[in-house]
Every structure is written in C-alpha cells, then in structure tokens.
Amino acid sequence: MALQNHPFISAEAFVMNKSEVISAVKAYLKREGYETGRMGDIPGVDLAAANEYHTLLIAAQGNLSELEEVSKSENRDDFCSQFINLLSSHEKNPAKTLVLANPDTPLYREKAEKIKHALDDLGIVRFWVKVDGSIEWE
C-alpha cells in the first residue's frame, strides 16, 4: 500500500513498491481493453499488455529507495537502469510501444523531465501511478 508521511520523503510524495506499481498498471490496462501478462523472457520488461492492434512493453519501478538514506546518484541509477533495461527490448515496430511505469513523485518527475526529449523522440510513454492507483500517461 502507498505510504505517506514518512520522515525521508517530502510531504507531497508517497511510496509504492514495484508490485504495487505493476498492479495499478494492470488494473488500468484491463479497463482499457488490454490483456496483460508478466514477461520474464524479455529482459527489462516486467509486464506486457496487448489488444488486437497494439502491444505495450512495460518496465515498472517502485520508489522504496526514497525511504532509505541513499545518495541521489544511487537513486538516479535505479531510474537509469530501468530506462536502459527497457531500451534493450526495443525493436522498430509501430505496433509495439515501450512504457516506463513509476510512482508519480517529484523525484521521478524530475528524472523523466531531464530526458523528456529523448523519451519523446524514442516514443517511450510514461505511466505515472497516483497515490489512489489511477494512471496519468504522457
């Protein structure tokens, strides 16, 4: 469950683990008419979702490291690893879209904003999981 009011995170932030992010994304995609399943055989992909026209390859990341006293560079490395691992499954195919799924916190927004143009150029969609489990995408 999302955790709030912890001394290591800012007042507007919340904490979700990776499985909570995946569960929220699954629920959202099922409502949107996608079939979902885990993709253990594709490196960097935690969840795949497909409908008759399109496939989404999703890399999810929780933000429990925001609870721990880790340096910003270690925390940044989590996001960088998520991004690089997802890119390893990239293939030029208009019927497939890569998706980064993260809790909607200021720290993750800042990380994504720094590489926004690259993400947009590569066609990588961002799913922002809100504290109530809803999804905002860009």
mmCIF file of N, CA and C in Angstrom:
data_model
loop_
_atom_site.group_PDB
_atom_site.id
_atom_site.type_symbol
_atom_site.label_atom_id
_atom_site.label_comp_id
_atom_site.label_asym_id
_atom_site.label_seq_id
_atom_site.Cartn_x
_atom_site.Cartn_y
_atom_site.Cartn_z
ATOM 1 N N MET A 1 0.836 -1.178 0.000
ATOM 2 C CA MET A 1 0.000 0.000 0.000
ATOM 3 C C MET A 1 0.880 1.240 0.000
ATOM 4 N N ALA A 2 0.437 2.288 -0.642
ATOM 5 C CA ALA A 2 1.201 3.523 -0.697
ATOM 6 C C ALA A 2 1.404 4.070 0.711
ATOM 7 N N LEU A 3 2.612 4.503 0.961
ATOM 8 C CA LEU A 3 2.978 5.001 2.284
ATOM 9 C C LEU A 3 3.186 6.499 2.201
ATOM 10 N N GLN A 4 2.604 7.240 3.114
ATOM 11 C CA GLN A 4 2.771 8.679 3.154
ATOM 12 C C GLN A 4 3.283 9.074 4.522
ATOM 13 N N ASN A 5 3.660 10.338 4.658
ATOM 14 C CA ASN A 5 4.093 10.910 5.929
ATOM 15 C C ASN A 5 5.262 10.163 6.545
ATOM 16 N N HIS A 6 6.218 9.804 5.740
ATOM 17 C CA HIS A 6 7.434 9.171 6.241
ATOM 18 C C HIS A 6 8.507 10.256 6.339
ATOM 19 N N PRO A 7 9.380 10.215 7.348
ATOM 20 C CA PRO A 7 10.349 11.290 7.535
ATOM 21 C C PRO A 7 11.352 11.476 6.399
ATOM 22 N N PHE A 8 11.605 10.448 5.559
ATOM 23 C CA PHE A 8 12.586 10.577 4.498
ATOM 24 C C PHE A 8 11.999 11.053 3.171
ATOM 25 N N ILE A 9 10.696 11.204 3.083
ATOM 26 C CA ILE A 9 10.113 11.630 1.819
ATOM 27 C C ILE A 9 9.382 12.946 2.015
ATOM 28 N N SER A 10 9.259 13.708 0.933
ATOM 29 C CA SER A 10 8.605 15.004 1.031
ATOM 30 C C SER A 10 7.112 14.834 1.253
ATOM 31 N N ALA A 11 6.473 15.899 1.725
ATOM 32 C CA ALA A 11 5.065 15.836 2.103
ATOM 33 C C ALA A 11 4.162 15.466 0.926
ATOM 34 N N GLU A 12 4.525 15.905 -0.294
ATOM 35 C CA GLU A 12 3.643 15.615 -1.429
ATOM 36 C C GLU A 12 3.927 14.267 -2.068
ATOM 37 N N ALA A 13 4.955 13.578 -1.619
ATOM 38 C CA ALA A 13 5.323 12.301 -2.218
ATOM 39 C C ALA A 13 4.665 11.140 -1.466
ATOM 40 N N PHE A 14 4.698 9.980 -2.072
ATOM 41 C CA PHE A 14 4.228 8.751 -1.468
ATOM 42 C C PHE A 14 5.136 7.638 -1.956
ATOM 43 N N VAL A 15 5.049 6.488 -1.339
ATOM 44 C CA VAL A 15 5.943 5.392 -1.682
ATOM 45 C C VAL A 15 5.123 4.171 -2.085
ATOM 46 N N MET A 16 5.524 3.550 -3.190
ATOM 47 C CA MET A 16 4.913 2.312 -3.668
ATOM 48 C C MET A 16 6.041 1.357 -4.033
ATOM 49 N N ASN A 17 5.838 0.075 -3.762
ATOM 50 C CA ASN A 17 6.842 -0.878 -4.239
ATOM 51 C C ASN A 17 6.520 -1.264 -5.687
ATOM 52 N N LYS A 18 7.436 -1.991 -6.306
ATOM 53 C CA LYS A 18 7.290 -2.340 -7.720
ATOM 54 C C LYS A 18 6.025 -3.137 -7.991
ATOM 55 N N SER A 19 5.682 -4.094 -7.116
ATOM 56 C CA SER A 19 4.474 -4.892 -7.381
ATOM 57 C C SER A 19 3.206 -4.053 -7.287
ATOM 58 N N GLU A 20 3.195 -3.030 -6.450
ATOM 59 C CA GLU A 20 2.034 -2.142 -6.385
ATOM 60 C C GLU A 20 1.914 -1.320 -7.662
ATOM 61 N N VAL A 21 3.032 -0.893 -8.209
ATOM 62 C CA VAL A 21 3.022 -0.166 -9.479
ATOM 63 C C VAL A 21 2.489 -1.082 -10.583
ATOM 64 N N ILE A 22 2.987 -2.311 -10.643
ATOM 65 C CA ILE A 22 2.535 -3.266 -11.663
ATOM 66 C C ILE A 22 1.045 -3.548 -11.513
ATOM 67 N N SER A 23 0.568 -3.731 -10.297
ATOM 68 C CA SER A 23 -0.870 -3.995 -10.066
ATOM 69 C C SER A 23 -1.735 -2.832 -10.541
ATOM 70 N N ALA A 24 -1.317 -1.611 -10.250
ATOM 71 C CA ALA A 24 -2.084 -0.435 -10.683
ATOM 72 C C ALA A 24 -2.108 -0.336 -12.202
ATOM 73 N N VAL A 25 -0.972 -0.587 -12.835
ATOM 74 C CA VAL A 25 -0.889 -0.528 -14.302
ATOM 75 C C VAL A 25 -1.757 -1.623 -14.922
ATOM 76 N N LYS A 26 -1.693 -2.839 -14.362
ATOM 77 C CA LYS A 26 -2.522 -3.949 -14.862
ATOM 78 C C LYS A 26 -4.004 -3.595 -14.808
ATOM 79 N N ALA A 27 -4.441 -3.080 -13.661
ATOM 80 C CA ALA A 27 -5.856 -2.735 -13.496
ATOM 81 C C ALA A 27 -6.274 -1.673 -14.513
ATOM 82 N N TYR A 28 -5.445 -0.676 -14.708
ATOM 83 C CA TYR A 28 -5.738 0.382 -15.674
ATOM 84 C C TYR A 28 -5.848 -0.187 -17.087
ATOM 85 N N LEU A 29 -4.871 -1.008 -17.475
ATOM 86 C CA LEU A 29 -4.867 -1.544 -18.833
ATOM 87 C C LEU A 29 -6.018 -2.505 -19.085
ATOM 88 N N LYS A 30 -6.402 -3.277 -18.091
ATOM 89 C CA LYS A 30 -7.562 -4.163 -18.245
ATOM 90 C C LYS A 30 -8.825 -3.351 -18.496
ATOM 91 N N ARG A 31 -8.966 -2.235 -17.767
ATOM 92 C CA ARG A 31 -10.129 -1.347 -18.000
ATOM 93 C C ARG A 31 -10.105 -0.760 -19.412
ATOM 94 N N GLU A 32 -8.896 -0.610 -19.974
ATOM 95 C CA GLU A 32 -8.748 -0.049 -21.318
ATOM 96 C C GLU A 32 -8.833 -1.116 -22.413
ATOM 97 N N GLY A 33 -9.083 -2.370 -22.020
ATOM 98 C CA GLY A 33 -9.282 -3.429 -23.006
ATOM 99 C C GLY A 33 -8.037 -4.206 -23.394
ATOM 100 N N TYR A 34 -6.978 -4.089 -22.627
ATOM 101 C CA TYR A 34 -5.748 -4.839 -22.890
ATOM 102 C C TYR A 34 -5.719 -6.130 -22.086
ATOM 103 N N GLU A 35 -5.114 -7.164 -22.650
ATOM 104 C CA GLU A 35 -4.802 -8.393 -21.919
ATOM 105 C C GLU A 35 -3.391 -8.207 -21.391
ATOM 106 N N THR A 36 -3.152 -8.605 -20.147
ATOM 107 C CA THR A 36 -1.838 -8.384 -19.558
ATOM 108 C C THR A 36 -1.210 -9.692 -19.097
ATOM 109 N N GLY A 37 0.117 -9.681 -19.024
ATOM 110 C CA GLY A 37 0.851 -10.832 -18.523
ATOM 111 C C GLY A 37 2.286 -10.464 -18.223
ATOM 112 N N ARG A 38 2.899 -11.195 -17.331
ATOM 113 C CA ARG A 38 4.316 -10.958 -16.991
ATOM 114 C C ARG A 38 5.189 -11.447 -18.142
ATOM 115 N N MET A 39 6.305 -10.764 -18.329
ATOM 116 C CA MET A 39 7.206 -11.099 -19.428
ATOM 117 C C MET A 39 8.590 -11.414 -18.887
ATOM 118 N N GLY A 40 8.737 -12.562 -18.269
ATOM 119 C CA GLY A 40 10.017 -12.954 -17.709
ATOM 120 C C GLY A 40 11.093 -13.213 -18.746
ATOM 121 N N ASP A 41 10.692 -13.515 -19.989
ATOM 122 C CA ASP A 41 11.679 -13.867 -21.003
ATOM 123 C C ASP A 41 12.190 -12.675 -21.806
ATOM 124 N N ILE A 42 11.629 -11.494 -21.618
ATOM 125 C CA ILE A 42 12.119 -10.302 -22.304
ATOM 126 C C ILE A 42 12.854 -9.443 -21.280
ATOM 127 N N PRO A 43 14.166 -9.288 -21.434
ATOM 128 C CA PRO A 43 14.934 -8.502 -20.465
ATOM 129 C C PRO A 43 14.422 -7.067 -20.360
ATOM 130 N N GLY A 44 14.299 -6.579 -19.137
ATOM 131 C CA GLY A 44 13.880 -5.202 -18.906
ATOM 132 C C GLY A 44 12.388 -4.981 -18.920
ATOM 133 N N VAL A 45 11.611 -5.999 -19.269
ATOM 134 C CA VAL A 45 10.160 -5.852 -19.359
ATOM 135 C C VAL A 45 9.504 -6.618 -18.209
ATOM 136 N N ASP A 46 8.730 -5.895 -17.404
ATOM 137 C CA ASP A 46 8.054 -6.504 -16.257
ATOM 138 C C ASP A 46 6.635 -6.940 -16.576
ATOM 139 N N LEU A 47 6.037 -6.304 -17.568
ATOM 140 C CA LEU A 47 4.643 -6.559 -17.896
ATOM 141 C C LEU A 47 4.440 -6.270 -19.376
ATOM 142 N N ALA A 48 3.659 -7.097 -20.029
ATOM 143 C CA ALA A 48 3.267 -6.839 -21.410
ATOM 144 C C ALA A 48 1.757 -6.731 -21.440
ATOM 145 N N ALA A 49 1.267 -5.876 -22.298
ATOM 146 C CA ALA A 49 -0.175 -5.705 -22.463
ATOM 147 C C ALA A 49 -0.459 -5.613 -23.956
ATOM 148 N N ALA A 50 -1.521 -6.283 -24.384
ATOM 149 C CA ALA A 50 -1.821 -6.280 -25.815
ATOM 150 C C ALA A 50 -3.318 -6.236 -26.038
ATOM 151 N N ASN A 51 -3.690 -5.585 -27.124
ATOM 152 C CA ASN A 51 -5.034 -5.707 -27.658
ATOM 153 C C ASN A 51 -4.863 -6.162 -29.098
ATOM 154 N N GLU A 52 -5.917 -6.174 -29.880
ATOM 155 C CA GLU A 52 -5.793 -6.734 -31.224
ATOM 156 C C GLU A 52 -4.909 -5.892 -32.149
ATOM 157 N N TYR A 53 -4.615 -4.642 -31.770
ATOM 158 C CA TYR A 53 -3.845 -3.749 -32.635
ATOM 159 C C TYR A 53 -2.466 -3.399 -32.119
ATOM 160 N N HIS A 54 -2.253 -3.527 -30.817
ATOM 161 C CA HIS A 54 -1.087 -2.895 -30.224
ATOM 162 C C HIS A 54 -0.552 -3.682 -29.033
ATOM 163 N N THR A 55 0.762 -3.605 -28.816
ATOM 164 C CA THR A 55 1.404 -4.235 -27.662
ATOM 165 C C THR A 55 2.209 -3.194 -26.897
ATOM 166 N N LEU A 56 2.073 -3.224 -25.594
ATOM 167 C CA LEU A 56 2.864 -2.357 -24.712
ATOM 168 C C LEU A 56 3.856 -3.226 -23.950
ATOM 169 N N LEU A 57 5.118 -2.816 -23.928
ATOM 170 C CA LEU A 57 6.153 -3.472 -23.140
ATOM 171 C C LEU A 57 6.512 -2.519 -22.005
ATOM 172 N N ILE A 58 6.261 -2.933 -20.783
ATOM 173 C CA ILE A 58 6.295 -2.024 -19.637
ATOM 174 C C ILE A 58 7.396 -2.401 -18.651
ATOM 175 N N ALA A 59 8.194 -1.404 -18.296
ATOM 176 C CA ALA A 59 9.190 -1.555 -17.229
ATOM 177 C C ALA A 59 8.670 -0.763 -16.036
ATOM 178 N N ALA A 60 8.496 -1.434 -14.921
ATOM 179 C CA ALA A 60 7.958 -0.796 -13.713
ATOM 180 C C ALA A 60 9.073 -0.588 -12.693
ATOM 181 N N GLN A 61 8.891 0.434 -11.879
ATOM 182 C CA GLN A 61 9.857 0.722 -10.825
ATOM 183 C C GLN A 61 9.103 1.301 -9.641
ATOM 184 N N GLY A 62 9.364 0.773 -8.463
ATOM 185 C CA GLY A 62 8.832 1.363 -7.246
ATOM 186 C C GLY A 62 9.778 2.439 -6.764
ATOM 187 N N ASN A 63 9.445 3.050 -5.669
ATOM 188 C CA ASN A 63 10.331 4.096 -5.154
ATOM 189 C C ASN A 63 10.649 3.906 -3.673
ATOM 190 N N LEU A 64 10.787 2.663 -3.248
ATOM 191 C CA LEU A 64 11.140 2.404 -1.855
ATOM 192 C C LEU A 64 12.493 2.987 -1.499
ATOM 193 N N SER A 65 13.371 3.180 -2.488
ATOM 194 C CA SER A 65 14.683 3.750 -2.186
ATOM 195 C C SER A 65 14.561 5.170 -1.665
ATOM 196 N N GLU A 66 13.422 5.828 -1.925
ATOM 197 C CA GLU A 66 13.221 7.162 -1.379
ATOM 198 C C GLU A 66 13.057 7.117 0.138
ATOM 199 N N LEU A 67 12.719 5.958 0.687
ATOM 200 C CA LEU A 67 12.610 5.810 2.140
ATOM 201 C C LEU A 67 13.971 5.656 2.798
ATOM 202 N N GLU A 68 14.892 5.105 2.036
ATOM 203 C CA GLU A 68 16.201 4.822 2.588
ATOM 204 C C GLU A 68 17.092 6.036 2.424
ATOM 205 N N GLU A 69 18.088 6.117 3.247
ATOM 206 C CA GLU A 69 19.035 7.218 3.134
ATOM 207 C C GLU A 69 20.100 6.839 2.113
ATOM 208 N N VAL A 70 19.731 6.947 0.839
ATOM 209 C CA VAL A 70 20.674 6.652 -0.233
ATOM 210 C C VAL A 70 21.038 7.950 -0.919
ATOM 211 N N SER A 71 22.197 7.963 -1.514
ATOM 212 C CA SER A 71 22.627 9.174 -2.202
ATOM 213 C C SER A 71 21.784 9.374 -3.452
ATOM 214 N N LYS A 72 21.761 10.620 -3.936
ATOM 215 C CA LYS A 72 20.991 10.909 -5.146
ATOM 216 C C LYS A 72 21.531 10.125 -6.337
ATOM 217 N N SER A 73 22.833 9.901 -6.381
ATOM 218 C CA SER A 73 23.385 9.166 -7.523
ATOM 219 C C SER A 73 22.925 7.715 -7.517
ATOM 220 N N GLU A 74 22.817 7.090 -6.352
ATOM 221 C CA GLU A 74 22.307 5.718 -6.286
ATOM 222 C C GLU A 74 20.848 5.673 -6.706
ATOM 223 N N ASN A 75 20.061 6.653 -6.260
ATOM 224 C CA ASN A 75 18.651 6.714 -6.608
ATOM 225 C C ASN A 75 18.504 6.960 -8.103
ATOM 226 N N ARG A 76 19.346 7.835 -8.666
ATOM 227 C CA ARG A 76 19.307 8.106 -10.092
ATOM 228 C C ARG A 76 19.646 6.842 -10.864
ATOM 229 N N ASP A 77 20.591 6.044 -10.351
ATOM 230 C CA ASP A 77 20.983 4.819 -11.035
ATOM 231 C C ASP A 77 19.814 3.842 -11.171
ATOM 232 N N ASP A 78 18.898 3.808 -10.196
ATOM 233 C CA ASP A 78 17.718 2.952 -10.305
ATOM 234 C C ASP A 78 16.901 3.331 -11.540
ATOM 235 N N PHE A 79 16.678 4.614 -11.734
ATOM 236 C CA PHE A 79 15.908 5.099 -12.872
ATOM 237 C C PHE A 79 16.669 4.845 -14.174
ATOM 238 N N CYS A 80 17.967 5.114 -14.173
ATOM 239 C CA CYS A 80 18.782 4.888 -15.368
ATOM 240 C C CYS A 80 18.771 3.414 -15.757
ATOM 241 N N SER A 81 18.896 2.535 -14.779
ATOM 242 C CA SER A 81 18.863 1.097 -15.059
ATOM 243 C C SER A 81 17.522 0.692 -15.651
ATOM 244 N N GLN A 82 16.438 1.220 -15.099
ATOM 245 C CA GLN A 82 15.106 0.920 -15.617
ATOM 246 C C GLN A 82 15.020 1.329 -17.087
ATOM 247 N N PHE A 83 15.505 2.520 -17.400
ATOM 248 C CA PHE A 83 15.462 3.058 -18.753
ATOM 249 C C PHE A 83 16.320 2.221 -19.709
ATOM 250 N N ILE A 84 17.553 1.934 -19.315
ATOM 251 C CA ILE A 84 18.470 1.160 -20.162
ATOM 252 C C ILE A 84 17.946 -0.257 -20.366
ATOM 253 N N ASN A 85 17.452 -0.887 -19.316
ATOM 254 C CA ASN A 85 16.914 -2.247 -19.443
ATOM 255 C C ASN A 85 15.725 -2.283 -20.397
ATOM 256 N N LEU A 86 14.869 -1.266 -20.323
ATOM 257 C CA LEU A 86 13.727 -1.215 -21.238
ATOM 258 C C LEU A 86 14.202 -1.028 -22.675
ATOM 259 N N LEU A 87 15.198 -0.184 -22.876
ATOM 260 C CA LEU A 87 15.711 0.034 -24.226
ATOM 261 C C LEU A 87 16.268 -1.237 -24.852
ATOM 262 N N SER A 88 16.745 -2.158 -24.021
ATOM 263 C CA SER A 88 17.304 -3.402 -24.564
ATOM 264 C C SER A 88 16.245 -4.239 -25.268
ATOM 265 N N SER A 89 14.976 -3.979 -24.991
ATOM 266 C CA SER A 89 13.906 -4.731 -25.655
ATOM 267 C C SER A 89 13.296 -3.967 -26.830
ATOM 268 N N HIS A 90 13.911 -2.847 -27.190
ATOM 269 C CA HIS A 90 13.385 -2.018 -28.280
ATOM 270 C C HIS A 90 13.619 -2.675 -29.635
ATOM 271 N N GLU A 91 12.614 -2.629 -30.438
ATOM 272 C CA GLU A 91 12.738 -3.024 -31.834
ATOM 273 C C GLU A 91 11.861 -2.065 -32.625
ATOM 274 N N LYS A 92 12.265 -1.760 -33.823
ATOM 275 C CA LYS A 92 11.493 -0.813 -34.628
ATOM 276 C C LYS A 92 10.227 -1.514 -35.108
ATOM 277 N N ASN A 93 9.134 -1.227 -34.442
ATOM 278 C CA ASN A 93 7.866 -1.873 -34.757
ATOM 279 C C ASN A 93 6.751 -0.930 -34.328
ATOM 280 N N PRO A 94 5.985 -0.400 -35.276
ATOM 281 C CA PRO A 94 4.948 0.565 -34.911
ATOM 282 C C PRO A 94 3.822 -0.013 -34.055
ATOM 283 N N ALA A 95 3.733 -1.342 -33.976
ATOM 284 C CA ALA A 95 2.677 -1.956 -33.171
ATOM 285 C C ALA A 95 3.122 -2.212 -31.737
ATOM 286 N N LYS A 96 4.356 -1.819 -31.401
ATOM 287 C CA LYS A 96 4.857 -2.009 -30.043
ATOM 288 C C LYS A 96 5.313 -0.676 -29.467
ATOM 289 N N THR A 97 4.962 -0.461 -28.215
ATOM 290 C CA THR A 97 5.352 0.772 -27.523
ATOM 291 C C THR A 97 6.023 0.410 -26.208
ATOM 292 N N LEU A 98 7.128 1.081 -25.923
ATOM 293 C CA LEU A 98 7.809 0.915 -24.646
ATOM 294 C C LEU A 98 7.215 1.894 -23.638
ATOM 295 N N VAL A 99 7.055 1.428 -22.389
ATOM 296 C CA VAL A 99 6.428 2.231 -21.347
ATOM 297 C C VAL A 99 7.266 2.156 -20.075
ATOM 298 N N LEU A 100 7.537 3.315 -19.475
ATOM 299 C CA LEU A 100 8.133 3.391 -18.139
ATOM 300 C C LEU A 100 6.995 3.653 -17.164
ATOM 301 N N ALA A 101 6.853 2.825 -16.142
ATOM 302 C CA ALA A 101 5.789 2.996 -15.142
ATOM 303 C C ALA A 101 6.441 3.276 -13.788
ATOM 304 N N ASN A 102 6.110 4.438 -13.213
ATOM 305 C CA ASN A 102 6.695 4.861 -11.947
ATOM 306 C C ASN A 102 5.652 5.520 -11.061
ATOM 307 N N PRO A 103 5.889 5.501 -9.744
ATOM 308 C CA PRO A 103 5.024 6.288 -8.860
ATOM 309 C C PRO A 103 5.147 7.768 -9.244
ATOM 310 N N ASP A 104 4.067 8.495 -9.152
ATOM 311 C CA ASP A 104 4.061 9.912 -9.526
ATOM 312 C C ASP A 104 4.583 10.744 -8.358
ATOM 313 N N THR A 105 5.906 10.802 -8.257
ATOM 314 C CA THR A 105 6.542 11.587 -7.202
ATOM 315 C C THR A 105 7.396 12.672 -7.842
ATOM 316 N N PRO A 106 7.674 13.726 -7.107
ATOM 317 C CA PRO A 106 8.518 14.793 -7.660
ATOM 318 C C PRO A 106 9.885 14.291 -8.124
ATOM 319 N N LEU A 107 10.466 13.351 -7.404
ATOM 320 C CA LEU A 107 11.785 12.840 -7.772
ATOM 321 C C LEU A 107 11.749 12.143 -9.132
ATOM 322 N N TYR A 108 10.757 11.266 -9.362
ATOM 323 C CA TYR A 108 10.670 10.591 -10.657
ATOM 324 C C TYR A 108 10.276 11.560 -11.768
ATOM 325 N N ARG A 109 9.428 12.508 -11.483
ATOM 326 C CA ARG A 109 9.071 13.513 -12.496
ATOM 327 C C ARG A 109 10.313 14.295 -12.930
ATOM 328 N N GLU A 110 11.143 14.657 -11.954
ATOM 329 C CA GLU A 110 12.367 15.403 -12.251
ATOM 330 C C GLU A 110 13.306 14.573 -13.122
ATOM 331 N N LYS A 111 13.452 13.292 -12.802
ATOM 332 C CA LYS A 111 14.324 12.409 -13.578
ATOM 333 C C LYS A 111 13.832 12.296 -15.020
ATOM 334 N N ALA A 112 12.546 12.100 -15.195
ATOM 335 C CA ALA A 112 11.978 11.951 -16.541
ATOM 336 C C ALA A 112 12.049 13.265 -17.315
ATOM 337 N N GLU A 113 11.877 14.388 -16.630
ATOM 338 C CA GLU A 113 11.919 15.693 -17.285
ATOM 339 C C GLU A 113 13.302 15.964 -17.888
ATOM 340 N N LYS A 114 14.341 15.491 -17.203
ATOM 341 C CA LYS A 114 15.708 15.717 -17.691
ATOM 342 C C LYS A 114 15.960 15.027 -19.028
ATOM 343 N N ILE A 115 15.236 13.945 -19.314
ATOM 344 C CA ILE A 115 15.437 13.226 -20.579
ATOM 345 C C ILE A 115 14.156 13.190 -21.413
ATOM 346 N N LYS A 116 13.272 14.139 -21.159
ATOM 347 C CA LYS A 116 11.960 14.179 -21.821
ATOM 348 C C LYS A 116 12.071 14.129 -23.343
ATOM 349 N N HIS A 117 12.964 14.926 -23.915
ATOM 350 C CA HIS A 117 13.068 14.965 -25.377
ATOM 351 C C HIS A 117 13.522 13.623 -25.946
ATOM 352 N N ALA A 118 14.443 12.971 -25.265
ATOM 353 C CA ALA A 118 14.888 11.651 -25.724
ATOM 354 C C ALA A 118 13.757 10.633 -25.616
ATOM 355 N N LEU A 119 13.031 10.661 -24.495
ATOM 356 C CA LEU A 119 11.900 9.740 -24.329
ATOM 357 C C LEU A 119 10.859 9.970 -25.417
ATOM 358 N N ASP A 120 10.564 11.231 -25.688
ATOM 359 C CA ASP A 120 9.585 11.553 -26.731
ATOM 360 C C ASP A 120 10.075 11.110 -28.109
ATOM 361 N N ASP A 121 11.347 11.394 -28.420
ATOM 362 C CA ASP A 121 11.897 11.004 -29.719
ATOM 363 C C ASP A 121 11.870 9.490 -29.919
ATOM 364 N N LEU A 122 12.084 8.748 -28.824
ATOM 365 C CA LEU A 122 12.064 7.292 -28.897
ATOM 366 C C LEU A 122 10.652 6.717 -28.806
ATOM 367 N N GLY A 123 9.681 7.570 -28.546
ATOM 368 C CA GLY A 123 8.295 7.110 -28.442
ATOM 369 C C GLY A 123 8.010 6.354 -27.160
ATOM 370 N N ILE A 124 8.786 6.605 -26.110
ATOM 371 C CA ILE A 124 8.583 5.919 -24.834
ATOM 372 C C ILE A 124 7.526 6.665 -24.025
ATOM 373 N N VAL A 125 6.478 5.949 -23.672
ATOM 374 C CA VAL A 125 5.362 6.505 -22.911
ATOM 375 C C VAL A 125 5.680 6.406 -21.431
ATOM 376 N N ARG A 126 5.244 7.393 -20.660
ATOM 377 C CA ARG A 126 5.399 7.362 -19.214
ATOM 378 C C ARG A 126 4.045 7.172 -18.569
ATOM 379 N N PHE A 127 3.931 6.157 -17.703
ATOM 380 C CA PHE A 127 2.747 5.958 -16.870
ATOM 381 C C PHE A 127 3.108 6.445 -15.473
ATOM 382 N N TRP A 128 2.358 7.409 -14.981
ATOM 383 C CA TRP A 128 2.553 7.929 -13.623
ATOM 384 C C TRP A 128 1.445 7.382 -12.744
ATOM 385 N N VAL A 129 1.836 6.569 -11.755
ATOM 386 C CA VAL A 129 0.867 5.946 -10.859
ATOM 387 C C VAL A 129 0.626 6.882 -9.686
ATOM 388 N N LYS A 130 -0.625 7.307 -9.545
ATOM 389 C CA LYS A 130 -1.021 8.219 -8.466
ATOM 390 C C LYS A 130 -1.236 7.441 -7.173
ATOM 391 N N VAL A 131 -1.322 8.164 -6.074
ATOM 392 C CA VAL A 131 -1.488 7.546 -4.759
ATOM 393 C C VAL A 131 -2.765 6.702 -4.684
ATOM 394 N N ASP A 132 -3.799 7.073 -5.441
ATOM 395 C CA ASP A 132 -5.057 6.315 -5.431
ATOM 396 C C ASP A 132 -5.062 5.145 -6.422
ATOM 397 N N GLY A 133 -3.919 4.917 -7.111
ATOM 398 C CA GLY A 133 -3.816 3.820 -8.059
ATOM 399 C C GLY A 133 -4.208 4.198 -9.482
ATOM 400 N N SER A 134 -4.693 5.398 -9.690
ATOM 401 C CA SER A 134 -5.031 5.832 -11.046
ATOM 402 C C SER A 134 -3.740 6.107 -11.824
ATOM 403 N N ILE A 135 -3.870 6.167 -13.137
ATOM 404 C CA ILE A 135 -2.714 6.332 -14.020
ATOM 405 C C ILE A 135 -2.874 7.592 -14.840
ATOM 406 N N GLU A 136 -1.817 8.385 -14.873
ATOM 407 C CA GLU A 136 -1.717 9.501 -15.813
ATOM 408 C C GLU A 136 -0.612 9.111 -16.782
ATOM 409 N N TRP A 137 -0.820 9.317 -18.061
ATOM 410 C CA TRP A 137 0.232 8.961 -19.002
ATOM 411 C C TRP A 137 0.607 10.145 -19.870
ATOM 412 N N GLU A 138 1.849 10.115 -20.289
ATOM 413 C CA GLU A 138 2.349 11.138 -21.218
ATOM 414 C C GLU A 138 3.285 10.481 -22.205
#
